[in-house]
mmCIF file of C-alpha atoms in Angstrom:
data_model
loop_
_atom_site.group_PDB
_atom_site.id
_atom_site.type_symbol
_atom_site.label_atom_id
_atom_site.label_comp_id
_atom_site.label_asym_id
_atom_site.label_seq_id
_atom_site.Cartn_x
_atom_site.Cartn_y
_atom_site.Cartn_z
ATOM 1 C CA GLY X 725 -6.056 8.385 -16.185
ATOM 2 C CA GLN X 726 -6.491 6.566 -12.574
ATOM 3 C CA GLN X 727 -2.455 6.273 -12.333
ATOM 4 C CA VAL X 728 -0.259 8.254 -10.351
ATOM 5 C CA MET X 729 3.637 8.659 -12.037
ATOM 6 C CA GLN X 730 6.353 8.746 -8.733
ATOM 7 C CA ILE X 731 9.846 10.222 -9.312
ATOM 8 C CA PRO X 732 12.160 9.196 -9.151
ATOM 9 C CA GLN X 733 12.719 5.624 -9.329
ATOM 10 C CA TYR X 734 15.988 5.102 -7.032
ATOM 11 C CA GLN X 735 17.793 7.991 -5.406
ATOM 12 C CA HIS X 736 21.119 7.264 -3.129
ATOM 13 C CA VAL X 737 21.864 10.202 -0.730
ATOM 14 C CA GLN X 738 24.916 10.457 1.849
ATOM 15 C CA GLU X 739 23.519 10.955 5.067
ATOM 16 C CA GLY X 740 22.777 14.547 5.625
ATOM 17 C CA GLU X 741 21.716 15.538 2.586
ATOM 18 C CA ASP X 742 18.338 16.357 1.127
ATOM 19 C CA PHE X 743 15.666 13.962 -0.250
ATOM 20 C CA THR X 744 12.737 14.790 -2.583
ATOM 21 C CA THR X 745 10.440 12.531 -4.176
ATOM 22 C CA TYR X 746 7.392 13.665 -6.529
ATOM 23 C CA CYS X 747 4.487 12.065 -7.029
ATOM 24 C CA ASN X 748 2.460 13.179 -10.268
ATOM 25 C CA SER X 749 -1.576 12.955 -11.870
ATOM 26 C CA SER X 750 -2.619 13.491 -15.758
ATOM 27 C CA THR X 751 -6.381 14.372 -13.359
ATOM 28 C CA THR X 752 -7.041 16.168 -10.303
ATOM 29 C CA LEU X 753 -6.597 14.399 -7.232
ATOM 30 C CA SER X 754 -9.356 14.226 -4.193
ATOM 31 C CA ASN X 755 -6.312 13.212 -2.079
ATOM 32 C CA ILE X 756 -3.253 11.530 -1.696
ATOM 33 C CA GLN X 757 -1.734 9.391 0.543
ATOM 34 C CA TRP X 758 2.031 8.882 1.437
ATOM 35 C CA TYR X 759 3.260 5.311 2.460
ATOM 36 C CA LYS X 760 6.755 4.121 3.794
ATOM 37 C CA GLN X 761 7.943 0.557 3.437
ATOM 38 C CA ARG X 762 11.720 -0.474 5.515
ATOM 39 C CA PRO X 763 13.380 -3.178 3.533
ATOM 40 C CA GLY X 764 11.516 -6.054 4.078
ATOM 41 C CA GLY X 765 8.196 -4.596 5.747
ATOM 42 C CA HIS X 766 4.964 -3.498 4.897
ATOM 43 C CA PRO X 767 3.748 -0.375 4.067
ATOM 44 C CA VAL X 768 3.092 1.686 6.664
ATOM 45 C CA PHE X 769 0.513 5.125 6.359
ATOM 46 C CA LEU X 770 2.206 8.498 6.573
ATOM 47 C CA ILE X 771 -0.173 10.920 6.207
ATOM 48 C CA GLN X 772 -2.954 12.061 4.074
ATOM 49 C CA LEU X 773 -3.147 15.449 1.836
ATOM 50 C CA VAL X 774 -6.520 16.673 1.086
ATOM 51 C CA LYS X 775 -6.960 20.479 0.439
ATOM 52 C CA SER X 776 -5.408 22.665 -2.558
ATOM 53 C CA GLY X 777 -1.703 23.796 -1.640
ATOM 54 C CA GLU X 778 -1.568 21.926 1.482
ATOM 55 C CA VAL X 779 1.356 21.255 3.743
ATOM 56 C CA LYS X 780 2.248 19.118 6.184
ATOM 57 C CA LYS X 781 4.957 18.155 8.393
ATOM 58 C CA GLN X 782 6.751 15.535 10.477
ATOM 59 C CA LYS X 783 9.237 16.245 12.100
ATOM 60 C CA ARG X 784 12.005 16.464 9.005
ATOM 61 C CA LEU X 785 9.308 15.347 6.572
ATOM 62 C CA THR X 786 7.539 17.870 4.409
ATOM 63 C CA PHE X 787 4.365 16.992 2.352
ATOM 64 C CA GLN X 788 3.005 19.100 -0.129
ATOM 65 C CA PHE X 789 -0.115 18.965 -2.396
ATOM 66 C CA GLY X 790 -0.118 20.977 -5.234
ATOM 67 C CA GLU X 791 -2.076 23.910 -5.895
ATOM 68 C CA ALA X 792 -3.638 22.237 -8.769
ATOM 69 C CA LYS X 793 -4.364 19.003 -6.572
ATOM 70 C CA LYS X 794 -2.244 16.905 -9.655
ATOM 71 C CA ASN X 795 0.850 16.573 -7.969
ATOM 72 C CA SER X 796 2.501 16.081 -4.141
ATOM 73 C CA SER X 797 5.754 16.005 -3.077
ATOM 74 C CA LEU X 798 7.475 14.226 -0.025
ATOM 75 C CA HIS X 799 11.302 16.160 1.571
ATOM 76 C CA ILE X 800 13.091 14.740 3.720
ATOM 77 C CA THR X 801 15.584 17.129 5.477
ATOM 78 C CA ALA X 802 19.208 16.151 6.318
ATOM 79 C CA THR X 803 18.691 11.983 5.917
ATOM 80 C CA GLN X 804 19.204 9.471 8.269
ATOM 81 C CA THR X 805 19.933 5.778 8.023
ATOM 82 C CA THR X 806 16.051 5.027 9.377
ATOM 83 C CA ASP X 807 15.045 7.071 6.420
ATOM 84 C CA VAL X 808 15.949 4.163 4.418
ATOM 85 C CA GLY X 809 12.915 2.727 2.387
ATOM 86 C CA THR X 810 9.950 2.756 -0.623
ATOM 87 C CA TYR X 811 8.375 5.716 -0.568
ATOM 88 C CA PHE X 812 4.997 5.228 -1.905
ATOM 89 C CA CYS X 813 1.972 8.117 -3.118
ATOM 90 C CA ALA X 814 -1.295 7.088 -3.412
ATOM 91 C CA ARG X 815 -4.725 7.995 -5.115
ATOM 92 C CA ASN X 816 -8.132 7.186 -4.843
ATOM 93 C CA SER X 817 -8.875 4.763 -7.707
ATOM 94 C CA GLY X 818 -12.222 4.488 -9.905
ATOM 95 C CA GLY X 819 -13.862 6.788 -8.360
ATOM 96 C CA SER X 820 -14.499 5.315 -5.139
ATOM 97 C CA ASN X 821 -13.301 6.035 -1.602
ATOM 98 C CA TYR X 822 -12.550 2.569 -0.550
ATOM 99 C CA LYS X 823 -9.462 1.919 -3.339
ATOM 100 C CA LEU X 824 -6.073 2.594 -4.140
ATOM 101 C CA THR X 825 -3.807 2.785 -6.970
ATOM 102 C CA PHE X 826 -0.289 3.283 -5.559
ATOM 103 C CA GLY X 827 2.411 4.632 -7.367
ATOM 104 C CA LYS X 828 5.383 2.500 -8.079
ATOM 105 C CA GLY X 829 7.455 4.223 -5.412
ATOM 106 C CA THR X 830 11.232 5.550 -4.928
ATOM 107 C CA LEU X 831 13.502 3.912 -3.171
ATOM 108 C CA LEU X 832 15.800 5.921 -1.040
ATOM 109 C CA THR X 833 19.018 4.435 0.025
ATOM 110 C CA VAL X 834 21.256 6.256 2.146
ATOM 111 C CA ASN X 835 24.862 6.429 2.877
ATOM 112 C CA PRO X 836 26.214 6.478 6.114
ATOM 113 C CA SER S 1054 -6.539 -0.310 19.384
ATOM 114 C CA GLN S 1055 -6.672 -2.416 16.301
ATOM 115 C CA THR S 1056 -4.314 -5.251 14.715
ATOM 116 C CA ILE S 1057 -3.708 -7.157 11.575
ATOM 117 C CA HIS S 1058 -2.706 -10.727 11.412
ATOM 118 C CA GLN S 1059 -1.560 -12.378 8.091
ATOM 119 C CA TRP S 1060 0.076 -16.083 8.074
ATOM 120 C CA PRO S 1061 2.220 -17.964 7.250
ATOM 121 C CA ALA S 1062 5.008 -15.154 6.820
ATOM 122 C CA THR S 1063 6.871 -17.121 4.116
ATOM 123 C CA LEU S 1064 5.690 -20.049 1.797
ATOM 124 C CA VAL S 1065 7.248 -22.365 -0.614
ATOM 125 C CA GLN S 1066 4.492 -24.347 -2.745
ATOM 126 C CA PRO S 1067 4.679 -26.490 -6.152
ATOM 127 C CA VAL S 1068 3.722 -25.174 -8.790
ATOM 128 C CA GLY S 1069 -0.357 -26.703 -9.306
ATOM 129 C CA SER S 1070 -0.213 -26.722 -5.570
ATOM 130 C CA PRO S 1071 -3.334 -25.423 -3.804
ATOM 131 C CA LEU S 1072 -3.365 -22.154 -1.825
ATOM 132 C CA SER S 1073 -4.767 -20.662 1.285
ATOM 133 C CA LEU S 1074 -3.619 -17.264 2.944
ATOM 134 C CA GLU S 1075 -5.762 -15.511 5.897
ATOM 135 C CA CYS S 1076 -5.663 -12.067 7.504
ATOM 136 C CA THR S 1077 -7.586 -11.356 10.119
ATOM 137 C CA VAL S 1078 -8.270 -7.954 11.922
ATOM 138 C CA GLU S 1079 -8.905 -7.075 15.880
ATOM 139 C CA GLY S 1080 -10.444 -4.222 17.240
ATOM 140 C CA THR S 1081 -13.064 -3.224 14.761
ATOM 141 C CA SER S 1082 -15.996 -3.638 13.070
ATOM 142 C CA ASN S 1083 -16.951 -3.854 9.348
ATOM 143 C CA PRO S 1084 -13.491 -2.645 7.695
ATOM 144 C CA ASN S 1085 -12.899 -2.945 4.209
ATOM 145 C CA LEU S 1086 -10.194 -5.440 3.779
ATOM 146 C CA TYR S 1087 -7.719 -5.862 0.671
ATOM 147 C CA TRP S 1088 -5.534 -8.164 -0.558
ATOM 148 C CA TYR S 1089 -2.742 -6.876 -2.905
ATOM 149 C CA ARG S 1090 0.576 -8.615 -4.168
ATOM 150 C CA GLN S 1091 3.639 -7.254 -4.864
ATOM 151 C CA ALA S 1092 6.390 -8.173 -7.362
ATOM 152 C CA ALA S 1093 9.909 -7.733 -7.601
ATOM 153 C CA GLY S 1094 9.376 -4.246 -9.203
ATOM 154 C CA ARG S 1095 8.268 -2.857 -5.544
ATOM 155 C CA GLY S 1096 4.422 -1.656 -7.281
ATOM 156 C CA LEU S 1097 1.738 -3.020 -5.164
ATOM 157 C CA GLN S 1098 -0.892 -4.298 -7.163
ATOM 158 C CA LEU S 1099 -4.809 -4.493 -5.606
ATOM 159 C CA LEU S 1100 -5.754 -8.131 -6.450
ATOM 160 C CA PHE S 1101 -9.134 -7.672 -4.395
ATOM 161 C CA TYR S 1102 -11.354 -5.873 -1.992
ATOM 162 C CA SER S 1103 -14.633 -6.509 0.078
ATOM 163 C CA VAL S 1104 -16.460 -3.942 1.465
ATOM 164 C CA GLY S 1105 -18.811 -6.438 3.571
ATOM 165 C CA ILE S 1106 -19.166 -9.933 4.428
ATOM 166 C CA GLY S 1107 -19.510 -12.236 1.519
ATOM 167 C CA GLN S 1108 -19.171 -8.962 -0.648
ATOM 168 C CA ILE S 1109 -15.607 -9.531 -2.749
ATOM 169 C CA SER S 1110 -14.599 -7.380 -5.744
ATOM 170 C CA SER S 1111 -11.761 -8.570 -8.118
ATOM 171 C CA GLU S 1112 -9.339 -6.088 -9.582
ATOM 172 C CA VAL S 1113 -7.752 -8.320 -12.190
ATOM 173 C CA PRO S 1114 -8.496 -12.043 -13.967
ATOM 174 C CA GLN S 1115 -5.853 -14.713 -12.454
ATOM 175 C CA ASN S 1116 -6.102 -17.949 -11.008
ATOM 176 C CA LEU S 1117 -6.952 -16.526 -7.281
ATOM 177 C CA SER S 1118 -9.867 -15.911 -5.530
ATOM 178 C CA ALA S 1119 -11.087 -14.188 -2.096
ATOM 179 C CA SER S 1120 -13.464 -14.842 0.204
ATOM 180 C CA ARG S 1121 -14.925 -13.224 3.231
ATOM 181 C CA PRO S 1122 -16.588 -15.861 5.892
ATOM 182 C CA GLN S 1123 -16.258 -13.813 8.876
ATOM 183 C CA ASP S 1124 -16.677 -9.482 9.394
ATOM 184 C CA ARG S 1125 -12.981 -9.553 9.995
ATOM 185 C CA GLN S 1126 -11.230 -12.378 8.554
ATOM 186 C CA PHE S 1127 -10.123 -12.663 4.550
ATOM 187 C CA ILE S 1128 -8.886 -15.363 3.080
ATOM 188 C CA LEU S 1129 -7.137 -15.514 -0.690
ATOM 189 C CA SER S 1130 -7.088 -18.649 -2.162
ATOM 190 C CA SER S 1131 -5.889 -20.336 -5.008
ATOM 191 C CA LYS S 1132 -6.250 -24.012 -6.326
ATOM 192 C CA LYS S 1133 -3.682 -24.528 -9.127
ATOM 193 C CA LEU S 1134 -0.514 -22.059 -8.266
ATOM 194 C CA LEU S 1135 1.426 -21.022 -11.107
ATOM 195 C CA LEU S 1136 5.104 -20.256 -10.983
ATOM 196 C CA SER S 1137 4.044 -16.282 -11.937
ATOM 197 C CA ASP S 1138 1.897 -16.422 -8.438
ATOM 198 C CA SER S 1139 5.084 -16.095 -6.706
ATOM 199 C CA GLY S 1140 5.799 -12.963 -4.598
ATOM 200 C CA PHE S 1141 4.592 -10.760 -1.469
ATOM 201 C CA TYR S 1142 1.048 -10.846 -0.070
ATOM 202 C CA LEU S 1143 0.065 -8.093 1.472
ATOM 203 C CA CYS S 1144 -3.693 -8.129 3.266
ATOM 204 C CA ALA S 1145 -4.792 -4.338 4.558
ATOM 205 C CA TRP S 1146 -7.723 -3.048 5.993
ATOM 206 C CA SER S 1147 -9.516 0.219 6.432
ATOM 207 C CA VAL S 1148 -11.975 1.857 8.290
ATOM 208 C CA SER S 1149 -15.595 1.797 6.371
ATOM 209 C CA SER S 1150 -15.122 5.487 4.186
ATOM 210 C CA GLY S 1151 -16.554 8.513 4.617
ATOM 211 C CA LYS S 1152 -18.468 9.746 1.950
ATOM 212 C CA PHE S 1153 -15.344 11.942 0.768
ATOM 213 C CA SER S 1154 -12.236 10.980 1.637
ATOM 214 C CA ASN S 1155 -10.468 7.743 1.562
ATOM 215 C CA GLN S 1156 -9.220 6.190 5.166
ATOM 216 C CA PRO S 1157 -5.912 5.378 5.530
ATOM 217 C CA GLN S 1158 -5.163 1.553 4.711
ATOM 218 C CA HIS S 1159 -3.438 -0.281 7.494
ATOM 219 C CA PHE S 1160 -1.100 -3.682 6.450
ATOM 220 C CA GLY S 1161 -0.243 -7.147 7.582
ATOM 221 C CA ASP S 1162 3.055 -7.986 7.477
ATOM 222 C CA GLY S 1163 2.728 -10.178 4.294
ATOM 223 C CA THR S 1164 3.628 -13.121 2.732
ATOM 224 C CA ARG S 1165 6.317 -14.341 0.652
ATOM 225 C CA LEU S 1166 5.281 -16.549 -1.449
ATOM 226 C CA SER S 1167 7.750 -18.617 -4.040
ATOM 227 C CA ILE S 1168 6.904 -21.497 -6.704
ATOM 228 C CA LEU S 1169 8.778 -23.661 -7.059
#
């Protein structure tokens, strides 16, 4: 009940193509966070979504929180080689405000 | 600004040897602190977290332990390493949470631990 499922596990695209990763929960989420981890690096916080139906943009990245607050998505428009990495969603864990449960991530590779 | 330091960056240890990984945070007070392990499958597994000095919560049973001797210092230890302890260990911190919302977590550069 505290897990988040991320799909796809892997995605390979040509540079310039769009990319979307999805994060799904069987239970209602109070909020969802997204992180990016470059190859060999550490996860870096991207954004947090809190409100039902919320949409936030960061340049070519669009983050969406579902109306029922059970799913979220990250969409990248016109991918670049700098977008390569693993994208994780994370939900609060155990009803706490300080623990997170991370999804297994989506590994994005971009062919130049 | 806040920074997090984690060392060493890489470590090769024989089976049965002890372990001590250290993490320190600067520029903030009373942070929440976390130790994660990331295996080859890319997922992040929470090992320990701490919301204050001397307060440690363990998430999974294992032969690892954690301590927080100072407000901004978090140490991961083992008396005897196992082969299965190999992995990428990440320390993270977050601001002490508000009542209703998770705070972003900020990660150190990690330690790649190989057990031989």
